[in-house]
Amino acid sequence: MGVFFTRLMVGWPEPLRRPVDRPESWKVYVVCVAERPGANTTMADVRALGSVADKEAARNSYIKFLNRAQTGVNLSALYDEGECHVAFTYTREDGSIEKVWRIWGNSKTRLYFVYLPDRRIVLLKTLAKRVDQLSEGEESEIRDIAEAVIQTYQSMGFREV
Amino acid sequence: MANREIAVHVAGGRASEEMFADLPPVDFLSVKLDQVATNLAALMATAGLTRSAIAEKCNWHKSRVSYVLSGEDNLTLKTIMEFAGAVGYDFDVHFRKFDELPARQPWEHGVTESLGLFPVQGNQSVMINMQTKHEVKADLDNGSGAPRYFSFVPVFDQSTMIPSLPGASTSTLQLVSSSLIANEVEYEYTHARTEKLRRFD
């Protein structure tokens, strides 16, 4: 059945609306497990953060992410050194190497994402993580979501809801 | 990964509008601070400069450059002027309605005109955009180039130079060919890259 995609929106500017793109902008999407925007995994990630402070940190990270994505400039150049980098790589069944990227936002939030064609970025996971290394379980979960995203894209195209 | 496995994480999910329902509204000022910092970082990247280079040009410590670009500082006009000047730019204050697009920035070259989608094979199609040579060069410089560029050489007998692209009309390709002198673009791009590399030697 695969997954669906919807744009990341954070309520800025109010009300909640789709970010305004230029042709060169990176478009940031989140993963939906059903054909409706409300079934997105990022919302679940935010809820799992628990504390209001962590949720606020996550929202600020998203705003910063969207601001930078809108420019269309390489993201690594827009973040401080080491703040946006490859978190880990893995080998897919066809032998290709996939990179999962990480943004270390305001030292409280970690955003994990992959690039798709046509200047699309898919946010895979948001974690409130204060140590540098992912646990094996966390990395495995993120890898599974990345695979679901890529396999869906390759077999069914980009299904936006 | 099956949807069922991912679904565990969203069980009982509310509408996405409520994602931050228990938080206070987004602070207008903090967003503006970050947007200004993002613009400065994009300007720096467009000019091919590093944080160290900006620090040197502005006579700042590198940590100050990081702080300026963090989006957490309420930057003064003097700081913005020094930063922009170091990159070789002036700046204005441009006002717009909330629902209007911001003015184009130096890193936003985009396309001059989109000629639309054209079928090529089976269900495949390509979007043909028309760009000036400067737009192509700028896109390549900031890493946002198109996956492929058509290369056209101006000759009198156009029937010998236009490649066959099933589904695309000859008049469309002629329009594109008159706007893209790819050899010249490639020369200028190679030349610019060489100059940039020399600066970092």
Tab-separated table of C-alpha atoms in Angstrom:
chain	number	residue	atom	x	y	z
A	1	MET	CA	0.000	0.000	0.000
A	2	GLY	CA	2.900	2.350	0.637
A	3	VAL	CA	2.879	5.753	2.258
A	4	PHE	CA	1.648	9.230	1.327
A	5	PHE	CA	3.170	12.659	1.691
A	6	THR	CA	1.926	16.021	2.863
A	7	ARG	CA	3.676	19.336	3.302
A	8	LEU	CA	5.215	20.233	6.651
A	9	MET	CA	3.270	23.150	8.112
A	10	VAL	CA	3.734	24.716	11.507
A	11	GLY	CA	1.121	27.417	11.734
A	12	TRP	CA	3.385	30.202	10.583
A	13	PRO	CA	2.107	32.495	9.334
A	14	GLU	CA	-1.266	31.880	10.908
A	15	PRO	CA	-3.446	30.128	10.017
A	16	LEU	CA	-1.808	26.822	9.130
A	17	ARG	CA	-0.971	27.067	5.445
A	18	ARG	CA	1.239	25.580	2.813
A	19	PRO	CA	4.671	27.241	2.536
A	20	VAL	CA	5.096	29.574	-0.462
A	21	ASP	CA	7.575	28.082	-2.916
A	22	ARG	CA	9.862	29.436	-5.549
A	23	PRO	CA	10.665	27.044	-8.398
A	24	GLU	CA	14.046	26.405	-6.800
A	25	SER	CA	12.758	25.948	-3.222
A	26	TRP	CA	13.194	22.678	-1.391
A	27	LYS	CA	9.732	21.337	-0.611
A	28	VAL	CA	9.573	19.717	2.822
A	29	TYR	CA	7.111	16.863	3.251
A	30	VAL	CA	6.164	14.561	6.088
A	31	VAL	CA	5.133	10.901	5.850
A	32	CYS	CA	1.466	9.918	6.070
A	33	VAL	CA	0.424	6.325	6.700
A	34	ALA	CA	-3.041	6.901	5.255
A	35	GLU	CA	-4.423	9.075	2.489
A	36	ARG	CA	-5.091	12.092	4.709
A	37	PRO	CA	-2.759	14.808	6.051
A	38	GLY	CA	-3.730	14.124	9.665
A	39	ALA	CA	-2.187	10.637	9.501
A	40	ASN	CA	1.347	11.983	9.428
A	41	THR	CA	4.088	10.483	11.543
A	42	THR	CA	5.629	13.859	12.393
A	43	MET	CA	2.577	14.787	14.389
A	44	ALA	CA	3.041	11.582	16.349
A	45	ASP	CA	6.724	12.395	16.843
A	46	VAL	CA	5.819	15.792	18.291
A	47	ARG	CA	3.248	14.283	20.602
A	48	ALA	CA	5.827	11.773	21.803
A	49	LEU	CA	8.198	14.571	22.790
A	50	GLY	CA	6.160	15.060	25.920
A	51	SER	CA	7.313	18.315	27.467
A	52	VAL	CA	6.143	21.692	26.224
A	53	ALA	CA	9.776	22.864	26.056
A	54	ASP	CA	10.707	20.023	23.702
A	55	LYS	CA	7.652	20.646	21.534
A	56	GLU	CA	8.527	24.318	21.318
A	57	ALA	CA	12.086	23.402	20.357
A	58	ALA	CA	10.743	21.093	17.649
A	59	ARG	CA	8.446	23.802	16.281
A	60	ASN	CA	11.351	26.259	16.175
A	61	SER	CA	13.460	23.659	14.344
A	62	TYR	CA	10.702	23.185	11.767
A	63	ILE	CA	10.357	26.936	11.234
A	64	LYS	CA	14.106	27.254	10.777
A	65	PHE	CA	14.089	24.252	8.432
A	66	LEU	CA	11.267	25.712	6.310
A	67	ASN	CA	12.900	29.141	6.158
A	68	ARG	CA	16.103	27.600	4.860
A	69	ALA	CA	14.359	25.190	2.508
A	70	GLN	CA	12.467	28.051	0.878
A	71	THR	CA	15.704	29.647	-0.360
A	72	GLY	CA	16.608	26.602	-2.467
A	73	VAL	CA	20.251	26.993	-1.448
A	74	ASN	CA	22.176	23.900	-0.347
A	75	LEU	CA	21.045	23.288	3.217
A	76	SER	CA	24.494	22.410	4.539
A	77	ALA	CA	25.623	25.922	3.615
A	78	LEU	CA	22.791	27.508	5.580
A	79	TYR	CA	23.396	25.754	8.869
A	80	ASP	CA	26.376	26.052	11.152
A	81	GLU	CA	29.201	23.585	10.608
A	82	GLY	CA	28.153	20.143	11.751
A	83	GLU	CA	24.546	21.199	12.268
A	84	CYS	CA	23.349	19.620	9.000
A	85	HIS	CA	25.115	16.466	7.883
A	86	VAL	CA	24.708	12.817	6.908
A	87	ALA	CA	23.579	10.949	10.033
A	88	PHE	CA	24.126	7.486	8.577
A	89	THR	CA	24.070	5.572	5.318
A	90	TYR	CA	22.709	2.166	4.509
A	91	THR	CA	22.808	-0.190	1.547
A	92	ARG	CA	19.528	-0.895	-0.189
A	93	GLU	CA	18.564	-4.252	-1.686
A	94	ASP	CA	19.637	-3.126	-5.148
A	95	GLY	CA	23.087	-2.279	-3.800
A	96	SER	CA	22.651	1.496	-3.906
A	97	ILE	CA	23.729	3.581	-0.932
A	98	GLU	CA	21.096	5.790	0.692
A	99	LYS	CA	21.999	8.750	2.858
A	100	VAL	CA	19.876	9.812	5.807
A	101	TRP	CA	20.525	13.414	6.804
A	102	ARG	CA	20.258	15.014	10.186
A	103	ILE	CA	19.758	18.548	11.406
A	104	TRP	CA	20.779	19.189	14.941
A	105	GLY	CA	18.337	21.937	15.821
A	106	ASN	CA	18.947	24.244	18.769
A	107	SER	CA	20.787	21.395	20.538
A	108	LYS	CA	17.487	19.878	21.720
A	109	THR	CA	15.896	18.490	18.572
A	110	ARG	CA	17.146	16.168	15.864
A	111	LEU	CA	15.448	16.103	12.471
A	112	TYR	CA	16.136	13.166	10.133
A	113	PHE	CA	15.325	13.377	6.446
A	114	VAL	CA	16.051	12.116	2.948
A	115	TYR	CA	16.163	13.876	-0.399
A	116	LEU	CA	13.858	12.818	-3.232
A	117	PRO	CA	13.957	14.005	-6.851
A	118	ASP	CA	12.358	17.297	-7.901
A	119	ARG	CA	13.766	19.201	-4.928
A	120	ARG	CA	11.678	17.322	-2.406
A	121	ILE	CA	12.757	16.585	1.145
A	122	VAL	CA	10.930	14.072	3.303
A	123	LEU	CA	11.151	14.468	7.056
A	124	LEU	CA	11.425	10.988	8.547
A	125	LYS	CA	11.760	11.492	12.250
A	126	THR	CA	11.905	14.144	14.950
A	127	LEU	CA	13.671	13.225	18.156
A	128	ALA	CA	14.410	15.072	21.350
A	129	LYS	CA	17.854	13.733	21.746
A	130	ARG	CA	20.631	15.143	23.798
A	131	VAL	CA	23.345	12.643	22.975
A	132	ASP	CA	25.074	12.448	19.632
A	133	GLN	CA	24.607	8.783	18.778
A	134	LEU	CA	21.360	7.151	17.746
A	135	SER	CA	20.510	3.888	19.460
A	136	GLU	CA	20.365	0.815	17.201
A	137	GLY	CA	16.604	0.738	17.571
A	138	GLU	CA	16.202	4.388	16.602
A	139	GLU	CA	18.466	4.009	13.572
A	140	SER	CA	16.620	0.891	12.498
A	141	GLU	CA	13.258	2.642	12.784
A	142	ILE	CA	14.455	5.637	10.757
A	143	ARG	CA	15.947	3.323	8.130
A	144	ASP	CA	12.627	1.480	7.850
A	145	ILE	CA	10.731	4.715	7.322
A	146	ALA	CA	13.291	5.838	4.730
A	147	GLU	CA	12.843	2.562	2.880
A	148	ALA	CA	9.051	2.883	2.965
A	149	VAL	CA	9.387	6.381	1.516
A	150	ILE	CA	11.814	5.425	-1.241
A	151	GLN	CA	10.044	2.204	-2.195
A	152	THR	CA	6.707	3.998	-2.390
A	153	TYR	CA	8.204	6.757	-4.499
A	154	GLN	CA	9.859	4.294	-6.857
A	155	SER	CA	6.869	2.014	-7.270
A	156	MET	CA	3.917	4.382	-7.005
A	157	GLY	CA	5.312	7.855	-7.554
A	158	PHE	CA	4.989	10.818	-5.238
A	159	ARG	CA	1.544	10.570	-3.677
A	160	GLU	CA	0.735	13.911	-2.090
A	161	VAL	CA	-2.340	14.373	0.064
B	1	MET	CA	8.241	-1.268	6.194
B	2	ALA	CA	4.551	-2.029	6.152
B	3	ASN	CA	2.063	0.752	6.837
B	4	ARG	CA	0.781	-1.216	9.788
B	5	GLU	CA	4.160	-0.910	11.502
B	6	ILE	CA	4.384	2.838	10.989
B	7	ALA	CA	0.759	3.233	11.999
B	8	VAL	CA	1.642	2.232	15.533
B	9	HIS	CA	3.234	5.629	15.919
B	10	VAL	CA	0.179	7.599	14.884
B	11	ALA	CA	-2.525	5.629	16.592
B	12	GLY	CA	-5.094	8.053	17.940
B	13	GLY	CA	-3.594	10.932	15.971
B	14	ARG	CA	-5.447	14.218	15.880
B	15	ALA	CA	-5.708	16.548	12.915
B	16	SER	CA	-2.350	18.079	11.987
B	17	GLU	CA	-3.727	21.516	12.822
B	18	GLU	CA	-3.525	20.481	16.448
B	19	MET	CA	0.108	19.421	16.349
B	20	PHE	CA	1.158	22.352	18.493
B	21	ALA	CA	-2.208	23.074	20.063
B	22	ASP	CA	-0.782	23.142	23.582
B	23	LEU	CA	1.884	25.698	22.698
B	24	PRO	CA	1.585	29.491	22.656
B	25	PRO	CA	1.285	31.084	19.190
B	26	VAL	CA	4.422	31.350	17.074
B	27	ASP	CA	6.434	34.413	18.024
B	28	PHE	CA	6.475	36.796	15.029
B	29	LEU	CA	9.807	38.322	16.031
B	30	SER	CA	11.660	35.013	16.404
B	31	VAL	CA	10.555	33.982	12.909
B	32	LYS	CA	11.689	37.307	11.449
B	33	LEU	CA	15.052	37.020	13.190
B	34	ASP	CA	15.546	33.615	11.618
B	35	GLN	CA	14.413	34.766	8.178
B	36	VAL	CA	16.945	37.607	8.198
B	37	ALA	CA	19.711	35.232	9.313
B	38	THR	CA	18.672	32.729	6.635
B	39	ASN	CA	18.893	35.435	3.981
B	40	LEU	CA	22.383	36.389	5.124
B	41	ALA	CA	23.488	32.736	5.076
B	42	ALA	CA	22.023	32.278	1.590
B	43	LEU	CA	23.777	35.432	0.386
B	44	MET	CA	27.058	34.132	1.775
B	45	ALA	CA	26.561	30.759	0.078
B	46	THR	CA	25.618	32.408	-3.210
B	47	ALA	CA	28.844	34.397	-3.143
B	48	GLY	CA	30.780	31.194	-2.478
B	49	LEU	CA	32.150	32.547	0.799
B	50	THR	CA	32.763	30.662	4.023
B	51	ARG	CA	32.088	31.800	7.566
B	52	SER	CA	35.823	32.196	8.047
B	53	ALA	CA	36.031	34.463	5.015
B	54	ILE	CA	33.175	36.623	6.289
B	55	ALA	CA	34.845	36.830	9.700
B	56	GLU	CA	38.047	37.989	8.082
B	57	LYS	CA	36.362	40.549	5.848
B	58	CYS	CA	34.281	41.982	8.701
B	59	ASN	CA	37.115	41.730	11.184
B	60	TRP	CA	34.897	39.626	13.437
B	61	HIS	CA	35.624	36.470	15.389
B	62	LYS	CA	34.233	33.397	13.623
B	63	SER	CA	31.943	32.709	16.566
B	64	ARG	CA	30.254	36.045	15.917
B	65	VAL	CA	29.493	34.997	12.350
B	66	SER	CA	27.930	31.815	13.700
B	67	TYR	CA	25.840	33.811	16.146
B	68	VAL	CA	24.727	36.271	13.458
B	69	LEU	CA	23.633	33.346	11.256
B	70	SER	CA	21.992	31.437	14.095
B	71	GLY	CA	18.765	33.416	13.821
B	72	GLU	CA	18.767	34.037	17.555
B	73	ASP	CA	20.268	37.521	17.540
B	74	ASN	CA	18.300	40.733	17.012
B	75	LEU	CA	20.711	42.044	14.399
B	76	THR	CA	21.399	45.759	14.097
B	77	LEU	CA	21.360	47.543	10.763
B	78	LYS	CA	25.102	48.063	11.217
B	79	THR	CA	25.683	44.308	11.463
B	80	ILE	CA	23.550	43.592	8.390
B	81	MET	CA	25.298	46.365	6.462
B	82	GLU	CA	28.749	45.049	7.381
B	83	PHE	CA	27.812	41.490	6.484
B	84	ALA	CA	26.181	42.398	3.153
B	85	GLY	CA	29.051	44.722	2.312
B	86	ALA	CA	31.576	41.953	2.950
B	87	VAL	CA	29.743	39.795	0.416
B	88	GLY	CA	29.574	42.662	-2.061
B	89	TYR	CA	25.917	43.626	-1.694
B	90	ASP	CA	23.850	46.576	-0.518
B	91	PHE	CA	20.375	46.074	0.936
B	92	ASP	CA	16.998	47.815	1.152
B	93	VAL	CA	13.962	47.417	3.347
B	94	HIS	CA	11.245	46.051	1.085
B	95	PHE	CA	7.651	46.031	2.298
B	96	ARG	CA	4.897	43.715	1.103
B	97	LYS	CA	1.464	42.487	2.099
B	98	PHE	CA	1.420	39.292	4.150
B	99	ASP	CA	0.025	37.260	1.280
B	100	GLU	CA	2.527	38.534	-1.296
B	101	LEU	CA	5.734	36.783	-2.252
B	102	PRO	CA	8.948	38.328	-0.952
B	103	ALA	CA	11.064	40.171	-3.525
B	104	ARG	CA	13.449	37.982	-5.479
B	105	GLN	CA	16.832	37.517	-3.871
B	106	PRO	CA	20.210	37.100	-5.597
B	107	TRP	CA	20.110	33.323	-5.090
B	108	GLU	CA	16.617	32.991	-6.571
B	109	HIS	CA	17.188	32.868	-10.288
B	110	GLY	CA	14.615	30.280	-11.180
B	111	VAL	CA	13.440	30.124	-14.735
B	112	THR	CA	12.592	32.842	-17.193
B	113	GLU	CA	9.606	30.954	-18.511
B	114	SER	CA	8.131	27.499	-18.231
B	115	LEU	CA	7.085	26.046	-21.559
B	116	GLY	CA	5.093	23.268	-19.952
B	117	LEU	CA	5.043	19.510	-19.888
B	118	PHE	CA	5.747	17.486	-22.990
B	119	PRO	CA	5.238	13.743	-23.424
B	120	VAL	CA	8.333	11.866	-24.484
B	121	GLN	CA	7.827	8.112	-24.120
B	122	GLY	CA	4.840	6.161	-22.927
B	123	ASN	CA	3.575	7.888	-19.785
B	124	GLN	CA	6.807	9.798	-19.308
B	125	SER	CA	6.965	13.540	-19.741
B	126	VAL	CA	9.494	16.313	-19.336
B	127	MET	CA	9.024	19.868	-18.121
B	128	ILE	CA	10.809	22.259	-20.433
B	129	ASN	CA	11.896	25.491	-18.790
B	130	MET	CA	13.607	28.376	-20.478
B	131	GLN	CA	16.492	30.000	-18.634
B	132	THR	CA	18.975	32.659	-19.555
B	133	LYS	CA	22.617	31.656	-19.495
B	134	HIS	CA	23.069	33.675	-16.306
B	135	GLU	CA	20.229	31.814	-14.612
B	136	VAL	CA	21.715	28.463	-15.619
B	137	LYS	CA	25.154	29.464	-14.346
B	138	ALA	CA	23.738	30.742	-11.052
B	139	ASP	CA	21.703	27.561	-10.566
B	140	LEU	CA	24.777	25.417	-11.163
B	141	ASP	CA	26.764	27.530	-8.736
B	142	ASN	CA	24.264	27.140	-5.919
B	143	GLY	CA	23.633	23.461	-6.582
B	144	SER	CA	20.102	23.798	-7.934
B	145	GLY	CA	20.776	23.003	-11.558
B	146	ALA	CA	18.427	20.911	-13.655
B	147	PRO	CA	19.277	17.224	-14.147
B	148	ARG	CA	19.778	17.766	-17.899
B	149	TYR	CA	20.335	20.673	-20.241
B	150	PHE	CA	19.790	20.672	-23.960
B	151	SER	CA	22.732	21.931	-25.914
B	152	PHE	CA	22.011	24.054	-28.956
B	153	VAL	CA	24.379	25.628	-31.401
B	154	PRO	CA	23.000	28.436	-33.557
B	155	VAL	CA	23.136	27.473	-37.253
B	156	PHE	CA	21.150	28.640	-40.224
B	157	ASP	CA	19.669	25.311	-41.178
B	158	GLN	CA	17.665	24.549	-38.050
B	159	SER	CA	16.410	21.240	-39.367
B	160	THR	CA	19.894	19.788	-38.873
B	161	MET	CA	20.428	20.989	-35.310
B	162	ILE	CA	17.181	20.320	-33.482
B	163	PRO	CA	17.187	16.854	-31.906
B	164	SER	CA	14.086	14.780	-32.305
B	165	LEU	CA	12.099	14.807	-29.101
B	166	PRO	CA	8.893	12.841	-29.634
B	167	GLY	CA	5.913	14.868	-28.569
B	168	ALA	CA	7.670	18.237	-28.398
B	169	SER	CA	6.817	20.620	-31.182
B	170	THR	CA	9.538	21.978	-33.427
B	171	SER	CA	8.463	25.537	-32.713
B	172	THR	CA	8.964	24.958	-28.961
B	173	LEU	CA	12.448	23.633	-29.486
B	174	GLN	CA	13.261	26.537	-31.744
B	175	LEU	CA	12.135	28.877	-28.982
B	176	VAL	CA	14.391	27.112	-26.490
B	177	SER	CA	17.301	27.008	-28.884
B	178	SER	CA	17.162	30.735	-29.428
B	179	SER	CA	17.537	31.325	-25.681
B	180	LEU	CA	20.170	28.816	-24.676
B	181	ILE	CA	23.621	29.069	-26.096
B	182	ALA	CA	24.933	26.156	-24.101
B	183	ASN	CA	28.531	26.252	-25.215
B	184	GLU	CA	28.849	29.778	-23.954
B	185	VAL	CA	27.182	28.886	-20.674
B	186	GLU	CA	29.509	25.953	-20.177
B	187	TYR	CA	32.538	28.120	-20.852
B	188	GLU	CA	31.406	30.796	-18.422
B	189	TYR	CA	30.514	28.253	-15.773
B	190	THR	CA	33.852	26.469	-16.047
B	191	HIS	CA	35.621	29.810	-15.967
B	192	ALA	CA	33.707	30.935	-12.843
B	193	ARG	CA	34.383	27.648	-11.059
B	194	THR	CA	38.082	27.924	-11.823
B	195	GLU	CA	38.157	31.452	-10.473
B	196	LYS	CA	36.338	30.352	-7.341
B	197	LEU	CA	38.759	27.512	-6.750
B	198	ARG	CA	41.667	29.896	-7.204
B	199	ARG	CA	40.264	32.123	-4.492
B	200	PHE	CA	40.352	29.216	-2.060
B	201	ASP	CA	43.859	28.072	-2.971
